[in-house]
């Protein structure tokens, strides 16, 4: 049963839920070539926007063009608002309201997105995969191929991303190589060249490894390509194109690097059977950056951090990398979390709401994506492939709670000596209401709802007289 109110908000009312925030980044340490490379990468980001709209829904690209034309022709506030919200949410559905459509005539958001036929069932897909050769079956369940219908019989067929989206990926490939010529750092040049080649070859593994090996001395960072699988609500398997272009914050990166050394300690102390432990974790390097441009799978709310890649083969070869986006995190804390905290917390608890605790938990959340088993014990199957559409929300919930577990462990060990556990828990409580606003149709929002329900049931969070607070003793046990 829907939890939404019976009154459907207008487009203007939906827009009012978002706050325009200026993001700033220091470019003074960049060479002139680096700055020119940023312009090229911004152009790549715009091309990947077009790819993403093709991926998310078969009608999205045409609807966007129609809304742009309508807004340009009649100049009405209503037409401009519709276009603004469509581009903010990257489609005609409001994630914060269980993917409720806000454009007249639009139906339910298809779980298949446009990376499978909309009329395909999970049962039909499974039966088809059983008829494929092993390599084709791997592609069918993998990140980088679309499943389409072909011929008069409408049989299922695989098509490579490089073929389906060639109109945009071929010019993006050229721009990536042009940016590589301008950039100053050799390792960043190598990533741009290899990822540009991957756009046309459809082979991403080598460029994933190249991304993981970008030097800590590079002034530029960028995550560009098919990464997240949240929008594949059928199997959480197909990767959607995005672009996040950053400049490195060298000082902050150096301070946080020490926490990667604690990942194995956290893993070894998790309250799980020994057979599920990852005994040879590759600690992810931590990079702190400031965002300058984005495109593709970057619908509101803005991502504050990420731990990539998601491709298990790349992780096995070279581990993962944690990227913390500092200017976005400051914006979220100042513009969203603090105002929410004033509404939901007991007034006396505001002193425990700190940016360092927020930043720290986001850090541990992302690091803890690497914790625990990534493959089903005794098989070569990934946990992702077994959980399918349930994976994304459970993975986000796992990382959140394991992050709180890590915070207590590191405080007890003296690794963290400038943030108290009460500050972690109280800031996390306020942030829970920030995240749950994303809606139950979004992985982070659903994962947060699962956690909030459990922690309230166990008494870790307490609701009294219209306000929330933390019961420290019960919270520690619940975590």
mmCIF file of C-alpha atoms in Angstrom, residues 8 103 110 157 277 300 304 408 453 464 470:
data_model
loop_
_atom_site.group_PDB
_atom_site.id
_atom_site.type_symbol
_atom_site.label_atom_id
_atom_site.label_comp_id
_atom_site.label_asym_id
_atom_site.label_seq_id
_atom_site.Cartn_x
_atom_site.Cartn_y
_atom_site.Cartn_z
ATOM 1 C CA UNK A 8 -0.611 15.014 -5.764
ATOM 2 C CA UNK A 103 4.290 14.442 -16.597
ATOM 3 C CA UNK A 110 9.455 0.153 -16.155
ATOM 4 C CA UNK A 157 19.139 -10.986 -28.416
ATOM 5 C CA UNK A 277 35.114 -13.172 5.997
ATOM 6 C CA UNK A 300 19.141 14.526 -7.755
ATOM 7 C CA UNK A 304 28.454 12.608 -2.027
ATOM 8 C CA UNK A 408 32.830 2.325 17.386
ATOM 9 C CA UNK A 453 12.625 0.615 11.322
ATOM 10 C CA UNK A 464 9.168 10.890 22.412
ATOM 11 C CA UNK A 470 19.618 8.125 20.688
#
